[in-house]
PDB file of C-alpha atoms in Angstrom:
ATOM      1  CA  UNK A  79     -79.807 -26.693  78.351  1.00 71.00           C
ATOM      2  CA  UNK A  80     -78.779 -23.812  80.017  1.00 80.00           C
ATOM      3  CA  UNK A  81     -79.929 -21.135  77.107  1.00 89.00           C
ATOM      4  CA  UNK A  82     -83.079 -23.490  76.604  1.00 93.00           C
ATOM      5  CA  UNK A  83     -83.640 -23.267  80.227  1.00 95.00           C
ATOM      6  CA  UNK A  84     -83.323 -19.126  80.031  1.00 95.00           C
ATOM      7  CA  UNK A  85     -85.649 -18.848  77.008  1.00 95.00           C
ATOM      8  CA  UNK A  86     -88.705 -21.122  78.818  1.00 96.00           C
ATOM      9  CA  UNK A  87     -88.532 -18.837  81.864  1.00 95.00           C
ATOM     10  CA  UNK A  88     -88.760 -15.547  79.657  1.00 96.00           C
ATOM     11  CA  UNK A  89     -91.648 -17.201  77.690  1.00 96.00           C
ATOM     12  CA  UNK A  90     -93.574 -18.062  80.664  1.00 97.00           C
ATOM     13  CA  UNK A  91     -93.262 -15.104  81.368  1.00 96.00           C
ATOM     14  CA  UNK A  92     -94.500 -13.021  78.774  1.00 96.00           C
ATOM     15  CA  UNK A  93     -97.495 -15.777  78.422  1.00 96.00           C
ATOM     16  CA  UNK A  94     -98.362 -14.789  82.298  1.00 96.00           C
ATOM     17  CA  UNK A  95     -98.280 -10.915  80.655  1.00 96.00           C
ATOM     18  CA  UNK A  96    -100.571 -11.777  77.921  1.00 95.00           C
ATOM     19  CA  UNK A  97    -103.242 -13.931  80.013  1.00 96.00           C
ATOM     20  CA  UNK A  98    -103.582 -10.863  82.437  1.00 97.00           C
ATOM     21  CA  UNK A  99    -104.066  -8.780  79.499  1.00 96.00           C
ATOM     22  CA  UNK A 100    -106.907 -10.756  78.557  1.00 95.00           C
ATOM     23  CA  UNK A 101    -108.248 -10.660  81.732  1.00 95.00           C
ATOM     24  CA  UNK A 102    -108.015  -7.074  81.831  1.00 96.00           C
ATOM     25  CA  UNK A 103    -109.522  -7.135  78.473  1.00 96.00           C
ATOM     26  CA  UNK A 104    -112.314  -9.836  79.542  1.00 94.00           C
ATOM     27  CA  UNK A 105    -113.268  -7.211  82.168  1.00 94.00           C
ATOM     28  CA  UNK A 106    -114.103  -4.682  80.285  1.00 95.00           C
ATOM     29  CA  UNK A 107    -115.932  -6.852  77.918  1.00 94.00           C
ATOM     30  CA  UNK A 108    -117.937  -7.720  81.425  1.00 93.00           C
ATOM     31  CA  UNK A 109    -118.786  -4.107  82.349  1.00 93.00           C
ATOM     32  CA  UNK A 110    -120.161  -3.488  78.842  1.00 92.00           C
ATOM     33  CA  UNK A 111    -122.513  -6.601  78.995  1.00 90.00           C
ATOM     34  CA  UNK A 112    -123.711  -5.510  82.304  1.00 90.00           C
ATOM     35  CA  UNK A 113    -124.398  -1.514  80.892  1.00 88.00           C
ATOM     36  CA  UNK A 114    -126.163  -3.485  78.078  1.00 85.00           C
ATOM     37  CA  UNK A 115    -127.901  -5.128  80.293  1.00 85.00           C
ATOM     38  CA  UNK A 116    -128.859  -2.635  82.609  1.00 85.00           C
ATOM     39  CA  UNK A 117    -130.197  -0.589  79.838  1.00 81.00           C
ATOM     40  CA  UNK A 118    -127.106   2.246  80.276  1.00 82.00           C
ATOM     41  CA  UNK A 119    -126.896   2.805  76.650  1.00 78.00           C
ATOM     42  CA  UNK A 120    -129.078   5.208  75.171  1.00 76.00           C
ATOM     43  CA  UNK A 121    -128.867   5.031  71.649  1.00 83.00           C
ATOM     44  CA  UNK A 122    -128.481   1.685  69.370  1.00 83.00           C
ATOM     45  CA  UNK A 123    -125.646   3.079  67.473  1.00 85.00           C
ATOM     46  CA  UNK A 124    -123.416   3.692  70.230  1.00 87.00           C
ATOM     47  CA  UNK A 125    -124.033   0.406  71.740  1.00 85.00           C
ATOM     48  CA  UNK A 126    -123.327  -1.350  68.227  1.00 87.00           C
ATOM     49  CA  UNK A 127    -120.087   1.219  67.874  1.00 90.00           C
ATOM     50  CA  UNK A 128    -118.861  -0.421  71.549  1.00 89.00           C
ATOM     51  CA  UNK A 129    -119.407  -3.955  70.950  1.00 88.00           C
ATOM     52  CA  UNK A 130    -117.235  -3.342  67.671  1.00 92.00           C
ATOM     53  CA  UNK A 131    -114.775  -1.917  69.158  1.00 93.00           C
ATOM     54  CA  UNK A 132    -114.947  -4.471  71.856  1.00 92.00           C
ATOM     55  CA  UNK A 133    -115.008  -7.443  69.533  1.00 91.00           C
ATOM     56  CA  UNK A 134    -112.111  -5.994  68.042  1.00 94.00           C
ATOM     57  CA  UNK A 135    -109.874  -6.058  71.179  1.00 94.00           C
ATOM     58  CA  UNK A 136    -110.596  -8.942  71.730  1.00 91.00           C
ATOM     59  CA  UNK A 137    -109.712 -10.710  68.639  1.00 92.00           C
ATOM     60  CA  UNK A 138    -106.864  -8.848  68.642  1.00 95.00           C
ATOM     61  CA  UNK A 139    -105.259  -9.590  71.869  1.00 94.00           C
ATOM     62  CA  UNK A 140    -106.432 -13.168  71.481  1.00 92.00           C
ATOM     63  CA  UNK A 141    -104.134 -13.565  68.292  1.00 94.00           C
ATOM     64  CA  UNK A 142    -101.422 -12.467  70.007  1.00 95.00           C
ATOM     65  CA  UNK A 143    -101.663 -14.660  72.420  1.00 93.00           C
ATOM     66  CA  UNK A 144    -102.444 -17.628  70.218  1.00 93.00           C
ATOM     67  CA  UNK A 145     -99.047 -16.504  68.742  1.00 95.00           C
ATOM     68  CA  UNK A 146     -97.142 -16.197  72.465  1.00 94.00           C
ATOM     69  CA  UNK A 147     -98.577 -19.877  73.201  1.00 93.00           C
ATOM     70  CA  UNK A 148     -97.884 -21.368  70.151  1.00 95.00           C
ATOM     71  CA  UNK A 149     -94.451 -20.177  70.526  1.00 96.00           C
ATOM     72  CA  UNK A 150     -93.856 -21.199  74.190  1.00 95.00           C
ATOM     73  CA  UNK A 151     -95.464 -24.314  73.472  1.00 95.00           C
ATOM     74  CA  UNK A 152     -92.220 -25.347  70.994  1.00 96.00           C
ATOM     75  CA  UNK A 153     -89.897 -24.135  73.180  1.00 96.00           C
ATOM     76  CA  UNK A 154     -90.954 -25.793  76.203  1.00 96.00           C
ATOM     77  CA  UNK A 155     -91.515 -29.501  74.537  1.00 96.00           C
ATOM     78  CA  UNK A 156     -88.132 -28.908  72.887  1.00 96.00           C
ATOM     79  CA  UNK A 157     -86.867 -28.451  76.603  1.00 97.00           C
ATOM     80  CA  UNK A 158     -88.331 -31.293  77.699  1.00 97.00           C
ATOM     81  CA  UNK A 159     -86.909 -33.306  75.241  1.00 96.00           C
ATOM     82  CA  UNK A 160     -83.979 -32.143  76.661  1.00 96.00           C
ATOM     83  CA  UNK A 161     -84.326 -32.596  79.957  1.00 96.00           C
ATOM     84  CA  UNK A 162     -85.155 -36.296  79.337  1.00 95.00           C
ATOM     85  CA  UNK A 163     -82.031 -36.683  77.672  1.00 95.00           C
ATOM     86  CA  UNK A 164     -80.453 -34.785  80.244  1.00 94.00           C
ATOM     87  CA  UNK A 165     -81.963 -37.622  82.936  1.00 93.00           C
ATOM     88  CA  UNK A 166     -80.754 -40.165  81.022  1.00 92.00           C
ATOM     89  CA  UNK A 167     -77.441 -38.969  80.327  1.00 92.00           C
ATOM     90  CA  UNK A 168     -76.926 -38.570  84.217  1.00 90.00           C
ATOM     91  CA  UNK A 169     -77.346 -42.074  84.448  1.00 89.00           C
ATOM     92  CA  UNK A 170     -81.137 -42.655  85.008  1.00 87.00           C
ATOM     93  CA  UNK A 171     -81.590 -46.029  83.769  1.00 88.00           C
ATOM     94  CA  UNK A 172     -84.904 -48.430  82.521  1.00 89.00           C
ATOM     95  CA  UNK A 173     -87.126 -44.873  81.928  1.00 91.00           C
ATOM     96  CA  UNK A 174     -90.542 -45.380  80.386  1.00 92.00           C
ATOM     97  CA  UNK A 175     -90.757 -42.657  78.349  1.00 94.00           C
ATOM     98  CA  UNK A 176     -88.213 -41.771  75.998  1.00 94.00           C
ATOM     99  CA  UNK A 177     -87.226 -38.068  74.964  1.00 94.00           C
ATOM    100  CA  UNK A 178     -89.738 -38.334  71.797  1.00 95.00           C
ATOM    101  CA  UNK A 179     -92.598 -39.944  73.567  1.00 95.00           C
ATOM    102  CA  UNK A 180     -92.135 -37.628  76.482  1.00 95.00           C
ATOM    103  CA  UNK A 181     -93.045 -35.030  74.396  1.00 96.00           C
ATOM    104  CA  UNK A 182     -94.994 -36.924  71.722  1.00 95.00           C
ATOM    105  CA  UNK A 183     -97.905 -37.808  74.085  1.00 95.00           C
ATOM    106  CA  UNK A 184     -99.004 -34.146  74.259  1.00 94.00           C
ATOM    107  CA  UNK A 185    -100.716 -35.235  70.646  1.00 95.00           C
ATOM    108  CA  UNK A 186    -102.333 -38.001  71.201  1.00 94.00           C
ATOM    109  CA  UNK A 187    -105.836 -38.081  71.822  1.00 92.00           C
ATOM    110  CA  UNK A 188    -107.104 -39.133  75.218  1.00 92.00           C
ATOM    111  CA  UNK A 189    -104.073 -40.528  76.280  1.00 94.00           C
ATOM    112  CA  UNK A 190    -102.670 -36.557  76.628  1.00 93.00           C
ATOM    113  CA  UNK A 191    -104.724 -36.602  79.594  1.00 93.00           C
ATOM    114  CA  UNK A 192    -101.995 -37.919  81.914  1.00 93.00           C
ATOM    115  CA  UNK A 193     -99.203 -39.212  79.559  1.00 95.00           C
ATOM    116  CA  UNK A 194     -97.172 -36.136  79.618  1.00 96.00           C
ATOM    117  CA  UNK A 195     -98.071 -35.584  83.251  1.00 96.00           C
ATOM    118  CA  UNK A 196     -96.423 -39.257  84.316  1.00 95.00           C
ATOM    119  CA  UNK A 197     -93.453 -38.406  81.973  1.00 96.00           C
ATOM    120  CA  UNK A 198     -93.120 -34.969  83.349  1.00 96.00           C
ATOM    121  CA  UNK A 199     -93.001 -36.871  86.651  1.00 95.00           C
ATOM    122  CA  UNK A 200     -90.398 -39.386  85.428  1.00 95.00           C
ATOM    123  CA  UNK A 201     -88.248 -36.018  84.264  1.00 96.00           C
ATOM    124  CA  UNK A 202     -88.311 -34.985  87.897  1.00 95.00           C
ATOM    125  CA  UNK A 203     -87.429 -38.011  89.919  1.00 94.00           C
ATOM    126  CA  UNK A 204     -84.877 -38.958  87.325  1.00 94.00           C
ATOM    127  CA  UNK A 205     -83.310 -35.446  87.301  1.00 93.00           C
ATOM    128  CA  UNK A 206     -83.004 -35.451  91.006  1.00 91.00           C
ATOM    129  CA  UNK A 207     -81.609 -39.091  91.780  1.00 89.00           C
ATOM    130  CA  UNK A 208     -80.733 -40.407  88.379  1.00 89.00           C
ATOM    131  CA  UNK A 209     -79.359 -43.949  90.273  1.00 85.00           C
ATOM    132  CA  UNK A 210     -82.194 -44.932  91.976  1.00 86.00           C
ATOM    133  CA  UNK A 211     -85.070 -42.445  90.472  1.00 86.00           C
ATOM    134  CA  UNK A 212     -87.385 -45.101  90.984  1.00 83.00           C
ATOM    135  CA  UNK A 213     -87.544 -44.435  94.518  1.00 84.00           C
ATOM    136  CA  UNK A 214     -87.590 -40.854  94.361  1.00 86.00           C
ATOM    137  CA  UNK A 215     -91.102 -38.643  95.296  1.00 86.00           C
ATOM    138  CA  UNK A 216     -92.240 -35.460  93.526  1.00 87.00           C
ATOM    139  CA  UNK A 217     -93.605 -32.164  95.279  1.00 89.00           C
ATOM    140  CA  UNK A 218     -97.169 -31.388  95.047  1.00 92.00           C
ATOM    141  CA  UNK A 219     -96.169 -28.861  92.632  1.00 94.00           C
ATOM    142  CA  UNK A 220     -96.522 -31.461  89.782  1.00 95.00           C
ATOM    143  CA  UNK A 221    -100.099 -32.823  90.156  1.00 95.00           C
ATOM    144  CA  UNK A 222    -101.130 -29.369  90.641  1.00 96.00           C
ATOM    145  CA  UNK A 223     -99.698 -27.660  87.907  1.00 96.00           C
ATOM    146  CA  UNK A 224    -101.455 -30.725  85.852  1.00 96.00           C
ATOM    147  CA  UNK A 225    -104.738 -30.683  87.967  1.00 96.00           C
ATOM    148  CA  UNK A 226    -104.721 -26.701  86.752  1.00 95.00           C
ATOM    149  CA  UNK A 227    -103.706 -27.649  82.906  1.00 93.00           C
ATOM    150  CA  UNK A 228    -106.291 -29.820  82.182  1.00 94.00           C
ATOM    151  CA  UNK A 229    -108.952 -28.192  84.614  1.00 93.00           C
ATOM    152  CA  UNK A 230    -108.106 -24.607  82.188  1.00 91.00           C
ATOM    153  CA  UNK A 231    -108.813 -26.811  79.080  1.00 88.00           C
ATOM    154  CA  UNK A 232    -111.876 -28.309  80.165  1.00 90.00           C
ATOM    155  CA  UNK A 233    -113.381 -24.861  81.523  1.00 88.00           C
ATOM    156  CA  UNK A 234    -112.284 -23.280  77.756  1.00 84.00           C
ATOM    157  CA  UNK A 235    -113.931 -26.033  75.748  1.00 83.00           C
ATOM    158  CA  UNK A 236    -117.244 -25.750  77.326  1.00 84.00           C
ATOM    159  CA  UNK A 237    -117.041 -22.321  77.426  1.00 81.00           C
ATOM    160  CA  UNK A 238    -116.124 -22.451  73.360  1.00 78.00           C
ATOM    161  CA  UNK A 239    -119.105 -24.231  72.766  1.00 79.00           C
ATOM    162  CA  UNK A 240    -121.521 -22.763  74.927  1.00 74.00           C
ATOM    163  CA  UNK A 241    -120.478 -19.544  72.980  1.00 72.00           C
ATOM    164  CA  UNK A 242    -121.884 -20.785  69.889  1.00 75.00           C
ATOM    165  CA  UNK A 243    -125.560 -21.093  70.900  1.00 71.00           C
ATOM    166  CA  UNK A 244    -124.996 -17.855  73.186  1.00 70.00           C
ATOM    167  CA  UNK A 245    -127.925 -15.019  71.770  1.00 74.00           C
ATOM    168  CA  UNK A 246    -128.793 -13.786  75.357  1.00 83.00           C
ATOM    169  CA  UNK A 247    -126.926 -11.071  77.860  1.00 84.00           C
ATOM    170  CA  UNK A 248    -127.265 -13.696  81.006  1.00 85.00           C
ATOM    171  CA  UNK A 249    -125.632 -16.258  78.759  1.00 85.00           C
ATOM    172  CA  UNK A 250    -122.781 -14.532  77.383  1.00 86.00           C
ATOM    173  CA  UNK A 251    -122.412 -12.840  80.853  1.00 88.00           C
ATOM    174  CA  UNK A 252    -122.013 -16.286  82.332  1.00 87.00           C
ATOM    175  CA  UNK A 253    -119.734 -17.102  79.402  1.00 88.00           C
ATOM    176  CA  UNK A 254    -117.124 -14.198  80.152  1.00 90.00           C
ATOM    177  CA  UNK A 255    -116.750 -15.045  84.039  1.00 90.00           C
ATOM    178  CA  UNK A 256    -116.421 -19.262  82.619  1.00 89.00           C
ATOM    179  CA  UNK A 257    -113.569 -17.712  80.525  1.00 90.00           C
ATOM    180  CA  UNK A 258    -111.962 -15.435  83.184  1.00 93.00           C
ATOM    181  CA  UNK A 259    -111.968 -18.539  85.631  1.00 92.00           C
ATOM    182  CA  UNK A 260    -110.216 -20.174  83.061  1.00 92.00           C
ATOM    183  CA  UNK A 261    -107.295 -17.485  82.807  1.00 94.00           C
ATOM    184  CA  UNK A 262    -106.582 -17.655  86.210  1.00 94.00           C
ATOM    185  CA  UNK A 263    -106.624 -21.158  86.020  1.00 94.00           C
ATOM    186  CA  UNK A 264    -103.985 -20.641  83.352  1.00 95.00           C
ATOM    187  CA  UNK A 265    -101.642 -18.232  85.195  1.00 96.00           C
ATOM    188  CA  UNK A 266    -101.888 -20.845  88.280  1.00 96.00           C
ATOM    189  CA  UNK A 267    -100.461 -23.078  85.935  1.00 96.00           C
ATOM    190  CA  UNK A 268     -97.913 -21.302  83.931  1.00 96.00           C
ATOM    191  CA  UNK A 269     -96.663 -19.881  86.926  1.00 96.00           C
ATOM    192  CA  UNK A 270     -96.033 -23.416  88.821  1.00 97.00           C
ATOM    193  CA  UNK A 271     -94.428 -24.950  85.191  1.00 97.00           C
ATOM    194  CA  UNK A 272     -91.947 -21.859  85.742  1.00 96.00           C
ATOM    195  CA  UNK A 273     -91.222 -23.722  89.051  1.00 96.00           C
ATOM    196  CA  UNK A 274     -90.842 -27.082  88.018  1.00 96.00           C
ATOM    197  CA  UNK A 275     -88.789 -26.102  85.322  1.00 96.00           C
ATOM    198  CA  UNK A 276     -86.560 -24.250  87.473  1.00 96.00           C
ATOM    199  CA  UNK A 277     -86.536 -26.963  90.218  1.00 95.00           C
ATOM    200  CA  UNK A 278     -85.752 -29.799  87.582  1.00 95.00           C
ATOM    201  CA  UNK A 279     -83.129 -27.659  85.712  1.00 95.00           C
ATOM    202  CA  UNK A 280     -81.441 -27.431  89.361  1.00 95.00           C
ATOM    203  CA  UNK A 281     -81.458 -31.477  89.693  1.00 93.00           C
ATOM    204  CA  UNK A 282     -79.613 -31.931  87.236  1.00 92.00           C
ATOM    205  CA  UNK A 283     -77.382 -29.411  87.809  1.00 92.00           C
ATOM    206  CA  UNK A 284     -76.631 -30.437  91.164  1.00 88.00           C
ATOM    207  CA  UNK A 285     -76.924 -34.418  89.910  1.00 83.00           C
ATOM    208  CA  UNK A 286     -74.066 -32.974  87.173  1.00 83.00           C
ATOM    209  CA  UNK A 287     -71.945 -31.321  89.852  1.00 82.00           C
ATOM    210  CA  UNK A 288     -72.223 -34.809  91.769  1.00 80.00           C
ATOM    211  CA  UNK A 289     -70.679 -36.499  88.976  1.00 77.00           C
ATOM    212  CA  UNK A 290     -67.668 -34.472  88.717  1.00 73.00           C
ATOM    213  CA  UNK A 291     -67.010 -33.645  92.224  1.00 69.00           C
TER     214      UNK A 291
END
């Protein structure tokens, strides 16, 4: 748990580094929308030669962090697999979700929309008072981080398929500030899973020390 524990913080991490590069990126793409759209480019070619380059970039740094998410994304279920283990290990008895399902509900349609989030919460009030868990509260921490999840994912899709039918500057203008909401959104939300991870990897550490003291 411990090494699992290290790697999901360093993840995190580098997937905060990569979202503010595509902001960073995403801004630029919004300052050569607006000189398109404020007529600042004289010639066709060069326009055509910066919205390459542009479209480039972005593809680019988009795959990589594809890549950095798809790879956090493992790590982090495989930790909370763990961490349900953990909880039950420690003693927390009659749990609804089991280590599999607690992760297994991230794939299953419709019901991903608060599954995880209730076994997420089960992780946390089991890790920090695995006798009588049932009783325990969770900060506001949790629903937010959630709240910010699936608020990010909403914000993406329509922005995804709004992007298909997008032929006009206003549009796609509108488009790249929907997507740059959404990558805040994202970093809000990475950042506060650092916390809870960090805050449930400390239950059980104390509920551990507990145990043997």
């Amino acid at each position: 748990m411990d090494a699992l524990t290290v790697w999901v913080r360093r993840l995190l991490c580098v997937q905060v580094l990569g979202l503010l590069i595509l902001m960073v990126s995403g801004y630029w793409e919004y300052q050569l929308l607006s000189d398109f759209a404020s007529g600042v480019y004289v010639t066709d070619y060069q326009a055509a030669m910066d919205a390459e380059a542009n479209d480039k970039r972005q593809l680019m740094i988009g795959l990589a962090n594809i890549g950095v998410f798809v790879v956090t994304g493992i790590v982090i279920l495989r930790w909370i697999h763990r961490a349900n283990y953990n909880a039950r290990q420690l003693g927390a008895e009659q749990m609804d979700f089991s280590p599999g399902w607690a992760v297994g509900y991230f794939f299953v349609p419709f019901l991903s929309l608060w599954k995880p989030y209730q076994a997420m919460k089960e992780i946390w009030r089991a890790s920090k008072s695995p006798s009588d868990w049932a009783f325990e509260k969770v900060d506001g921490i949790l629903p937010l981080w959630w709240v910010l999840w699936i608020g990010s994912g909403i914000v993406s899709q329509i922005a995804s398929r709004a992007a298909k039918g997008a032929d006009t500057l206003p549009t796609l203008i509108k488009l790249n500030i929907a997507t740059e909401v959404s990558y805040v959104m994202d970093i809000a939300a990475v950042v506060l899973l650092w916390k809870i991870v960090n805050r449930i990897y400390a239950f059980q550490q104390d509920s551990l020390k507990r145990q043997a003291s």
